[in-house]
Coordinates of C-alpha atoms and ligand atoms in Angstrom, one line a residue:
X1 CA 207.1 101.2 111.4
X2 CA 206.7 97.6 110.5
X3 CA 208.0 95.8 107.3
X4 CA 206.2 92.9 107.4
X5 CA 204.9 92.0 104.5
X6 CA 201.2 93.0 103.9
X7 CA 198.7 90.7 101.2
X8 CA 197.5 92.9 97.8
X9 CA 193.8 92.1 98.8
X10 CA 191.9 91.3 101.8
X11 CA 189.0 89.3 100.0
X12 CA 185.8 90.7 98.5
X13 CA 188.0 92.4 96.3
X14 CA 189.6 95.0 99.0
X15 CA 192.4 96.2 98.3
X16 CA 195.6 96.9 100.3
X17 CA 196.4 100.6 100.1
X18 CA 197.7 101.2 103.5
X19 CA 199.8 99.5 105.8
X20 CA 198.5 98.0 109.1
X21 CA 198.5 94.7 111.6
X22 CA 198.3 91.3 110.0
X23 CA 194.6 89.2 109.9
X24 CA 196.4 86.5 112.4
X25 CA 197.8 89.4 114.4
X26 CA 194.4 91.5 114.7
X27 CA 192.6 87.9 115.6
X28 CA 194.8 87.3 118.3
X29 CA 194.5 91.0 119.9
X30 CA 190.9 90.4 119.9
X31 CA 190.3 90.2 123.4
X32 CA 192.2 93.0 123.9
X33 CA 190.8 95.2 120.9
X34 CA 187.0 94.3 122.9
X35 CA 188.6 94.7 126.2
X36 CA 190.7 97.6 125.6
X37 CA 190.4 99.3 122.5
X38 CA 191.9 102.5 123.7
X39 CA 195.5 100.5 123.9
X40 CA 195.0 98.8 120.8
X41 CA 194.4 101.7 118.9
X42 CA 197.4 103.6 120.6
X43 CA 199.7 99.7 119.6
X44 CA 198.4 100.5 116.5
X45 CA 199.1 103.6 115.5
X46 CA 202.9 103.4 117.2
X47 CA 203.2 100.5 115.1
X48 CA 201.9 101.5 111.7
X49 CA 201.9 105.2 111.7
X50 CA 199.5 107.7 111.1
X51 CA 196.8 106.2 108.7
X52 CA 196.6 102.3 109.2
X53 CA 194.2 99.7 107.3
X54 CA 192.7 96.7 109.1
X55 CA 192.7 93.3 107.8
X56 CA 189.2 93.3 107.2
X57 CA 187.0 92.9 103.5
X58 CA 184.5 94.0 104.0
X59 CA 184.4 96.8 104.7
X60 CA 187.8 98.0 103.8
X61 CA 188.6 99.8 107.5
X62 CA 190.7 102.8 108.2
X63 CA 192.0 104.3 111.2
X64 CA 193.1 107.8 110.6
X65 CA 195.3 109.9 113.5
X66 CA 197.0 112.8 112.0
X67 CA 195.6 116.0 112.5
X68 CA 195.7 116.9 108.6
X69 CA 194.2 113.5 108.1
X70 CA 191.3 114.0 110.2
X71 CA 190.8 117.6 109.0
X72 CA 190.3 116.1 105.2
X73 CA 188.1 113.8 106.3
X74 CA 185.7 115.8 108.5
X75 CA 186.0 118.9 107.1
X76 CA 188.0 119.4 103.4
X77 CA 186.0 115.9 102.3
X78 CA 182.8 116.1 104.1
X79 CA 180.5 115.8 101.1
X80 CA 182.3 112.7 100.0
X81 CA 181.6 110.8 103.3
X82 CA 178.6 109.5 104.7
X83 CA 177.5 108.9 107.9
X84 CA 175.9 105.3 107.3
X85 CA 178.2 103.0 109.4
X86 CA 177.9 100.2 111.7
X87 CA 178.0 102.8 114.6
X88 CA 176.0 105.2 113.7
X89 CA 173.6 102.9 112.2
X90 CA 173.3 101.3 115.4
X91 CA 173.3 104.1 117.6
X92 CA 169.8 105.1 115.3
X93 CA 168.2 102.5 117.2
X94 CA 168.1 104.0 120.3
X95 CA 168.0 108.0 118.9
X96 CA 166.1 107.3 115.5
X97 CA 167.0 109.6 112.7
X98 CA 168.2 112.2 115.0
X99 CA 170.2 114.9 114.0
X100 CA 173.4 113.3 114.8
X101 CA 172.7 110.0 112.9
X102 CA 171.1 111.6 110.0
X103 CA 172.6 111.2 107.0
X104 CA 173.3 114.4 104.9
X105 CA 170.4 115.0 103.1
X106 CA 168.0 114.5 105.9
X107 CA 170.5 116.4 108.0
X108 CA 170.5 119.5 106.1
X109 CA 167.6 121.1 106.2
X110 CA 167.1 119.8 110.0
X111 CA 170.5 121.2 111.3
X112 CA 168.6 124.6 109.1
X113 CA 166.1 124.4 111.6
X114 CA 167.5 123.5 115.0
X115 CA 171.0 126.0 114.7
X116 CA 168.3 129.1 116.3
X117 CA 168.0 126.6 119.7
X118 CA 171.7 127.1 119.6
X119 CA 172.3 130.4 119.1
X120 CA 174.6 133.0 121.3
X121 CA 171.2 134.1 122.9
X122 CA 169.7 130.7 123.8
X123 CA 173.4 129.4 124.9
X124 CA 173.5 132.5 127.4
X125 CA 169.7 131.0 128.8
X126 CA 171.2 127.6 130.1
X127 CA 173.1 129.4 133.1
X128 CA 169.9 129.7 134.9
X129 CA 169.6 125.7 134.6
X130 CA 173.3 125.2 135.7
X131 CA 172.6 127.5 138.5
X132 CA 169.7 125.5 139.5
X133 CA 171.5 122.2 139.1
X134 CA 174.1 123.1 141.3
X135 CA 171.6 124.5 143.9
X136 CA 170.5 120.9 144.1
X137 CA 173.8 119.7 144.3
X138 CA 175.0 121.7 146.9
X139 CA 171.9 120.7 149.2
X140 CA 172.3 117.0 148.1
X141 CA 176.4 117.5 149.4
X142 CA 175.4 119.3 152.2
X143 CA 173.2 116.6 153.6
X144 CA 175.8 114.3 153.0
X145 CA 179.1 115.9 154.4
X146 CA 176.8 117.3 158.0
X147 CA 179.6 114.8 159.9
X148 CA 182.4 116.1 158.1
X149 CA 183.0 114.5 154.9
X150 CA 181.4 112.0 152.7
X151 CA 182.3 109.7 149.4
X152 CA 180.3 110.3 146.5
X153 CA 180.7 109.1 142.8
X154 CA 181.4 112.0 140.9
X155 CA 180.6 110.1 137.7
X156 CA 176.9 109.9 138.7
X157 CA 176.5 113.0 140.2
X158 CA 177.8 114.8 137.1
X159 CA 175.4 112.4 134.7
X160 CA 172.6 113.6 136.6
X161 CA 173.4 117.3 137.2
X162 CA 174.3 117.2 133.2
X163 CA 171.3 115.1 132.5
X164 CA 168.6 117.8 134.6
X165 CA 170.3 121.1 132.6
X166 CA 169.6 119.4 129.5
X167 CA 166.4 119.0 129.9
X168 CA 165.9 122.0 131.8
X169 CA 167.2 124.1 128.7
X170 CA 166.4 122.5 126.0
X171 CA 162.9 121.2 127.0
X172 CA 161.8 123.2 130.3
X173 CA 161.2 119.9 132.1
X174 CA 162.2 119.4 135.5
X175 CA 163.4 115.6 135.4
X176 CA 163.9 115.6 139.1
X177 CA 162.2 112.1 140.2
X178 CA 163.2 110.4 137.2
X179 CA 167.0 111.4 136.9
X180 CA 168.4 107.9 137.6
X181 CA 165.7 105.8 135.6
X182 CA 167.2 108.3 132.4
X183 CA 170.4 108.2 133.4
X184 CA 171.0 104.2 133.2
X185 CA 168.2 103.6 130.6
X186 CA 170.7 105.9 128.4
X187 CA 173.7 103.9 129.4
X188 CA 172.3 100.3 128.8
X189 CA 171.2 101.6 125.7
X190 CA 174.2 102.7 124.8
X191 CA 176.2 99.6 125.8
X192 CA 173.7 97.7 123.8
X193 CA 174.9 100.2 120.6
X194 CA 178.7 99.3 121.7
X195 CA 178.2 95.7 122.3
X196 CA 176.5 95.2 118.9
X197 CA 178.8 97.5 117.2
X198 CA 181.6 95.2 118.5
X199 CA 179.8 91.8 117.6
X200 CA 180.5 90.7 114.1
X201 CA 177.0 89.0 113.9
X202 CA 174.2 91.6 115.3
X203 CA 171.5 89.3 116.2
X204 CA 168.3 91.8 115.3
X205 CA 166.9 94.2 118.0
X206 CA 163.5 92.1 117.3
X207 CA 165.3 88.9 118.3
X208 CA 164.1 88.4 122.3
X209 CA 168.2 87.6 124.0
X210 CA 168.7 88.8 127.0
X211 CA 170.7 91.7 125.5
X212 CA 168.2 92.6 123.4
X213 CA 165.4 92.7 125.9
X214 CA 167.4 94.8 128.1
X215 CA 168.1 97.6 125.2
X216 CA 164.3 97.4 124.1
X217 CA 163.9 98.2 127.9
X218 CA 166.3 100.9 128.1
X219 CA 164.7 102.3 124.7
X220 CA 161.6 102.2 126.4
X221 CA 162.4 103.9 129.3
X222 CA 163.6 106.4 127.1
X223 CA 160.4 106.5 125.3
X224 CA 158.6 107.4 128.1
X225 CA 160.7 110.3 129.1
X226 CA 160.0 111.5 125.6
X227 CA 156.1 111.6 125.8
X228 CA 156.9 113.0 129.5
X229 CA 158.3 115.9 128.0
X230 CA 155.7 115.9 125.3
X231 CA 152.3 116.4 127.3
X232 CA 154.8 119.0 129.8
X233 CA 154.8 121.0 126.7
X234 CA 151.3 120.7 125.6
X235 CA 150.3 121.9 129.3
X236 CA 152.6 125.5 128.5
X237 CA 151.5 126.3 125.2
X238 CA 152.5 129.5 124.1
X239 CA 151.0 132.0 121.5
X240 CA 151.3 132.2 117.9
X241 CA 153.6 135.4 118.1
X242 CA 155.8 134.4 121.2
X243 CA 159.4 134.0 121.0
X244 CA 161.0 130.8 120.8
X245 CA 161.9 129.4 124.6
X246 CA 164.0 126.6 123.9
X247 CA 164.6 123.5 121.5
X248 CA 161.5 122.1 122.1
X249 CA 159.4 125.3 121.3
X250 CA 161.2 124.7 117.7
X251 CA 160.8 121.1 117.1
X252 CA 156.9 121.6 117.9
X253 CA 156.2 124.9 115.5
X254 CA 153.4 124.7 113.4
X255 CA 155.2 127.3 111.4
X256 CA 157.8 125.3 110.4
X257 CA 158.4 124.9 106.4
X258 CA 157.7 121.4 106.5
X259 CA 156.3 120.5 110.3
X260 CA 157.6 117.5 111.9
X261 CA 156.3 114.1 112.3
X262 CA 155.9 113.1 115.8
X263 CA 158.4 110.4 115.2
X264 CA 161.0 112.6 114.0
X265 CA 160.1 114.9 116.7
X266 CA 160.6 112.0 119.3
X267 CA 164.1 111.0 117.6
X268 CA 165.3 114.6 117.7
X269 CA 164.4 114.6 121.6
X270 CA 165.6 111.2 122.3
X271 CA 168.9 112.5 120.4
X272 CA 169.5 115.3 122.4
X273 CA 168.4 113.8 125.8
X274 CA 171.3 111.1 125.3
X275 CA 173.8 113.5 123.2
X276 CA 173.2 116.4 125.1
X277 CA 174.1 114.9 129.0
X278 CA 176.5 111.4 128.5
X279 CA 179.3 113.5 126.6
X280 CA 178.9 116.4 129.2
X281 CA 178.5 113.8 132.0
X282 CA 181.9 111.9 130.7
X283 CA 183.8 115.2 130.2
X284 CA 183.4 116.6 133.6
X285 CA 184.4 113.4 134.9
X286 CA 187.5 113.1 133.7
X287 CA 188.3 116.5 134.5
X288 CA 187.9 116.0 138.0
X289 CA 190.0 112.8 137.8
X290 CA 192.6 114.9 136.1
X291 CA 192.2 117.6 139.1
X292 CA 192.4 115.5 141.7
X293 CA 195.5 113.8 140.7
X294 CA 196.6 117.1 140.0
X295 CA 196.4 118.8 142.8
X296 CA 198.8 121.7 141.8
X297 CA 196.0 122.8 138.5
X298 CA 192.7 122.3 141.3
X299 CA 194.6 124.8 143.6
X300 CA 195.0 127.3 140.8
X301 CA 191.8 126.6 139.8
X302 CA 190.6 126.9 143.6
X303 CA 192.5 130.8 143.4
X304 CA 191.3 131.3 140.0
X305 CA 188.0 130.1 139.0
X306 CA 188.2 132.1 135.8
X307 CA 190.8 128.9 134.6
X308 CA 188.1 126.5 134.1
X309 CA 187.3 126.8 130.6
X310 CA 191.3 126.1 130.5
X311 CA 191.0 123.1 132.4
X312 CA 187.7 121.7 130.8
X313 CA 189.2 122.3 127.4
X314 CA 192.2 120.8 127.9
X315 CA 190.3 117.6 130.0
X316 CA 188.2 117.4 126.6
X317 CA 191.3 116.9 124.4
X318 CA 192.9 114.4 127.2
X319 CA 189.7 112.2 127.6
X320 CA 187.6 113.3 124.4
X321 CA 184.1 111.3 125.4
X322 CA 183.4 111.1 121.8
X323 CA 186.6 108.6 121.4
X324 CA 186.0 107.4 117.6
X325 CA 184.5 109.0 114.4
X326 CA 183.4 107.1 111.8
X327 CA 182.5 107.7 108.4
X328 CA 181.7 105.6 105.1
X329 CA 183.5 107.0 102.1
X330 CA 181.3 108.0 99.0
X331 CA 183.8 108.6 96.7
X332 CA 188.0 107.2 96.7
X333 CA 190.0 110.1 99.0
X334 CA 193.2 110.5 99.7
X335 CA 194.3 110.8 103.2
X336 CA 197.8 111.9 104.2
X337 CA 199.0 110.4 100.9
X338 CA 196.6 107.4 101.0
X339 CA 194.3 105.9 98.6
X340 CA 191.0 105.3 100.5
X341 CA 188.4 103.5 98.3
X342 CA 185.1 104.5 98.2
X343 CA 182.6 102.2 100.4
X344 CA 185.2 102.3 103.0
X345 CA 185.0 103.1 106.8
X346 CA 187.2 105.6 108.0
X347 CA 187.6 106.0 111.9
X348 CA 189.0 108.9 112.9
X349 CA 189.9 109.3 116.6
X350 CA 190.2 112.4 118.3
X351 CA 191.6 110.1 121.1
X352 CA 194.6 109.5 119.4
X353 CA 194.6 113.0 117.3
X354 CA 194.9 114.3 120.9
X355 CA 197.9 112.3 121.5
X356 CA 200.1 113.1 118.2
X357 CA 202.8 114.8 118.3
X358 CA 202.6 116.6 115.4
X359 CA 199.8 118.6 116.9
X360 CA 201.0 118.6 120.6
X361 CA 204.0 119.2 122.7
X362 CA 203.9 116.8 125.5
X363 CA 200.8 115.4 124.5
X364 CA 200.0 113.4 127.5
X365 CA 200.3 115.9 130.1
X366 CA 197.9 117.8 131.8
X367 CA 198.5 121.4 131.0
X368 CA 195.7 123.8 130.9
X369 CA 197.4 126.6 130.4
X370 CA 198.4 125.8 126.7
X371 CA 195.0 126.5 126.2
X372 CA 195.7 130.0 126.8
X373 CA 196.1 131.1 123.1
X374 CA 193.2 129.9 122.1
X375 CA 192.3 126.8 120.9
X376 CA 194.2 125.6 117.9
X377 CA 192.6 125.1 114.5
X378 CA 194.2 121.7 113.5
X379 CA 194.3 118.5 116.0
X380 CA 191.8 119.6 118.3
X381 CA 188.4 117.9 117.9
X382 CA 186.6 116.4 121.0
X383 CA 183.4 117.9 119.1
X384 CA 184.4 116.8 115.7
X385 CA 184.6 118.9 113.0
X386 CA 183.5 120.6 109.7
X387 CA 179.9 120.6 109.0
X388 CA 178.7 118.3 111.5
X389 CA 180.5 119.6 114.3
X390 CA 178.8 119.3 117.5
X391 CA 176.0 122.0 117.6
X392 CA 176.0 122.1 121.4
X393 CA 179.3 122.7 121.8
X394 CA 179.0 126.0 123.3
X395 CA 176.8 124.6 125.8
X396 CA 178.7 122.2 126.8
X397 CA 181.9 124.5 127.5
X398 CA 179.2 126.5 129.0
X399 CA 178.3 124.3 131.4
X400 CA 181.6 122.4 131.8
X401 CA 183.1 125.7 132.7
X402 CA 180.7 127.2 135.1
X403 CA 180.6 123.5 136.6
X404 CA 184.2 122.9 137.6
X405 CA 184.6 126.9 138.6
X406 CA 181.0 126.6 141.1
X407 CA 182.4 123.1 142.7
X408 CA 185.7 123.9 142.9
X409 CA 185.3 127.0 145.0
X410 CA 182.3 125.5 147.1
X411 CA 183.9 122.2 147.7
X412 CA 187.1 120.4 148.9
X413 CA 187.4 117.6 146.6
X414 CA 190.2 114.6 146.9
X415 CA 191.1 111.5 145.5
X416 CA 190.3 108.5 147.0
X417 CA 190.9 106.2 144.1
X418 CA 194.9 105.6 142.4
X419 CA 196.0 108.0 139.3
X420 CA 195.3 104.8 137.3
X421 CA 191.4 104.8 136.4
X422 CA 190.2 102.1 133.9
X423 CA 188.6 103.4 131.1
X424 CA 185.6 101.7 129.6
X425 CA 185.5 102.9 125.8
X426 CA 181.6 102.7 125.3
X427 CA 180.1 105.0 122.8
X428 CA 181.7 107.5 125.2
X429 CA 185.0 107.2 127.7
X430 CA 183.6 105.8 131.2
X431 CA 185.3 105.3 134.3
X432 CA 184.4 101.2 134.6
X433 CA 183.5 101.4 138.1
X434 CA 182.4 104.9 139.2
X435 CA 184.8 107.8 139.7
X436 CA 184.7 108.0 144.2
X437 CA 186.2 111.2 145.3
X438 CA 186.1 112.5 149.0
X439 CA 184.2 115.8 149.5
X440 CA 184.0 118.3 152.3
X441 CA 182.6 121.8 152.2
X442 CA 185.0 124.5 152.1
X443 CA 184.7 126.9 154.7
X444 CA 184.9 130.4 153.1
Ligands
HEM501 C1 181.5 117.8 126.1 C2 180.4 117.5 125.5 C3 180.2 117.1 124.1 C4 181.0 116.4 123.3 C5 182.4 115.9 123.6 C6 180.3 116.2 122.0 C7 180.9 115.6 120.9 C8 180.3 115.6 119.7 C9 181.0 115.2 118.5 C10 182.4 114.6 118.4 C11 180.1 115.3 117.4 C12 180.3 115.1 116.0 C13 180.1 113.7 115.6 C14 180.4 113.4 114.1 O1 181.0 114.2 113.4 O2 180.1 112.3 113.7 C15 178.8 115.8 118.0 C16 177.7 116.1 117.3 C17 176.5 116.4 117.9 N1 176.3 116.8 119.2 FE1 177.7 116.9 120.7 N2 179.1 116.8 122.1 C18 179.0 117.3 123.4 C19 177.9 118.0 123.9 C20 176.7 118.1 123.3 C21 175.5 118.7 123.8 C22 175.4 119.5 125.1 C23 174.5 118.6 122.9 C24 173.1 119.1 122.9 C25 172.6 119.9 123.7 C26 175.1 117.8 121.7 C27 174.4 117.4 120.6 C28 175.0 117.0 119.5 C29 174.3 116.8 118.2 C30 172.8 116.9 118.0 C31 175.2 116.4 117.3 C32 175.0 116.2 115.8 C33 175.2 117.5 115.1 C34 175.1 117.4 113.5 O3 175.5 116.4 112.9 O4 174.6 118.4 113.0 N3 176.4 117.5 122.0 N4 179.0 116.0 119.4

């Protein structure tokens, strides 16, 4: 821990309640903090503990790490915090007032409504879409290894496998033709949601820079893959008494208490188009990087295909694609024994949650098999926690799970890059230049 001496108040009033890097300090680290948050944060926290307080006024900034910590926060204090940040507020520009940007009384009644998409039953009807998705890969793969073996990015292949069973399940669309154009519409988006997120002055989306006139591209792109799956819908009607298909078949009920506007029906879908296949995308990614550098767990996963939800679940607490979690505080909390004012952001990092000791023996290996007892109730939260915990996270260790057991039993997969991969922290953990493995079929 450092002594150095911290000031009382940072301006505007803010007071000093925790202890935490210096404003000269933080403003030299500034390329790095852009550059490479992860590190900073990790400097950070080694440095000042487990609840640190930025040097900034305005407003008063938090980064929280323990797993008790991040437990009151997400899930002891939940009605106390907000989710009207910079972040989130920004990320509402690409998804609208989605579920996941909504703040709590708009939330409510909406999570109310969309949990039955998400139910055990509806879960169990993605498989079909995996299934499919992997079909496709397979013949993709096939065509490329007919000399032998081939390189292929397994960073976009798993964006647009992820990307085709999300719309398959939740929206009965085959995106086939237009995979790619969704695919990097919904990452220049959300770099543009990073990027402004990390520039002290936002110049407004309405403002025509060049960065602002490629998001209102990507947005529209987006857009357009929304009425697409719109007038796919209005082609398949179903009757009145029909059971509900899919997410979609929800968000379009006439039924419905209070029936949605179309523009909160085209947030929801633009919300779950980029939630529901980046994170899944991002997850799987890593995994493989953590297989193939480990080539002892992909051979027991090869034997054993029934280890994968091992393997995905411990890849998700390694490389948790939702990196940061920020809240505003409503009310003043205490955290781990420190005063957090009200109007203050709190970021809470399952990146770094992941990494504390208190929660983990050896935290930075890869071990699968501690997942073997389950998965633990404190320090684990790659889908956050509390009330506004992820609601498709059982798809998504659906589909991770059935993903890394179908490819590594159909496919020889090897490194071709080093052990080190560069992260880039956008709005989630990316490999900055791809993820190239080597692929060959296995011969059975
Ligand atoms: C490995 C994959 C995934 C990860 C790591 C992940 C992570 C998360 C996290 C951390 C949150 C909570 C954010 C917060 O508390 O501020 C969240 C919420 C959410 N996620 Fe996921 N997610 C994943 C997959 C999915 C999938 C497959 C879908 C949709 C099919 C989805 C849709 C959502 C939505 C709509 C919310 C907002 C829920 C609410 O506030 O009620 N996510 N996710």
């Amino acid at each position: 821990m450092s002594g150095k001496k911290t000031p009382k108040r940072y301006g505007w009033n803010t007071p000093v309640t925790a202890i935490g890097p210096q404003g000269g300090s933080m403003l030299r680290s500034i390329k790095s903090i852009t550059s490479d948050p992860l590190t900073y944060l990790e400097a950070t926290w080694s440095e000042f503990g487990d609840v640190v307080q930025f040097p900034i006024p305005k407003p008063a900034t938090y980064l929280v790490t323990s797993p008790e910590g991040a437990r009151e926060v997400l899930v002891n204090q939940h009605n106390e915090t907000s989710k009207r940040t910079l972040q989130y507020n920004n990320l509402s520009l690409v998804t609208g007032e989605g579920l996941l940007t909504a703040d709590t009384q708009a939330w409510r009644p909406r999570r109310r409504m969309l949990q039955p998409a998400f139910h055990k039953e509806m879960v169990a009807l993605s498989v079909n879409h995996i299934e499919a998705g992997l079909a496709k890969l397979d013949a993709q793969w096939l065509e490329l290894t007919s000399e032998g073996t081939a390189i292929v990015d397994i960073d976009h292949a798993m964006m647009s496998l992820a990307l085709e069973i999300t719309c398959g399940a939740l929206f009965g669309i085959d995106v086939d033709d237009d995979v790619d154009e969704i695919t990097s519409a919904t990452l220049i988006a959300l770099h543009g949601v990073v990027a402004r997120a990390r520039n002290p002055i936002s110049i407004p989306l309405g403002f025509p820079t060049p960065a602002n006139l490629r998001m209102k591209r990507a947005i529209k792109r987006l857009d357009k893959a929304v009425d697409a799956i719109l007038s796919s819908r209005n082609l398949s009607k179903l009757p009145a008494d029909a059971p509900i298909r899919d997410m979609l078949d929800v968000l379009l009920d006439p039924d419905l208490e209070i029936p949605l506007t179309k523009q909160q029906i085209r947030d929801e879908i633009a919300t779950f188009i980029v939630a529901g296949h980046e994170t899944v995308a991002s997850a799987l990614t890593w995994a493989w990087h953590l297989l193939v550098t480990n080539p002892d767990e992909l051979q027991k996963l090869k034997n054993d295909p029934t280890r994968a939800q091992l393997v995905f679940d411990e890849s998700l607490r390694l490389y948790p694609p939702a990196w940061v979690i920020t809240r505003r505080t409503l009310s003043d909390l205490t955290v781990d024994d420190v005063l957090i004012p009200a109007n203050s952001l709190v970021i809470v990092s399952p990146w770094l949650v992941h990494r504390n000791p208190k929660a983990w023996e050896n935290p930075t290996a890869f071990m699968p098999d501690r997942f073997k007892a389950g998965t633990p109730q404190l320090g684990y939260i790659p889908f956050g926690a509390g009330a506004r915990l992820c609601i498709g996270k059982e798809m998504a260790r659906l589909e991770g799970s059935q993903i890394l057991a179908h490819i590594s039993t159909t496919w020889h997969i090897e490194a071709v890059h080093n052990s080190q991969v560069p992260i880039d922290a956008s709005v989630t953990l990316r490999p900055v230049a791809g993820m190239p493995v080597r692929i060959s079929r296995l011969v059975k």
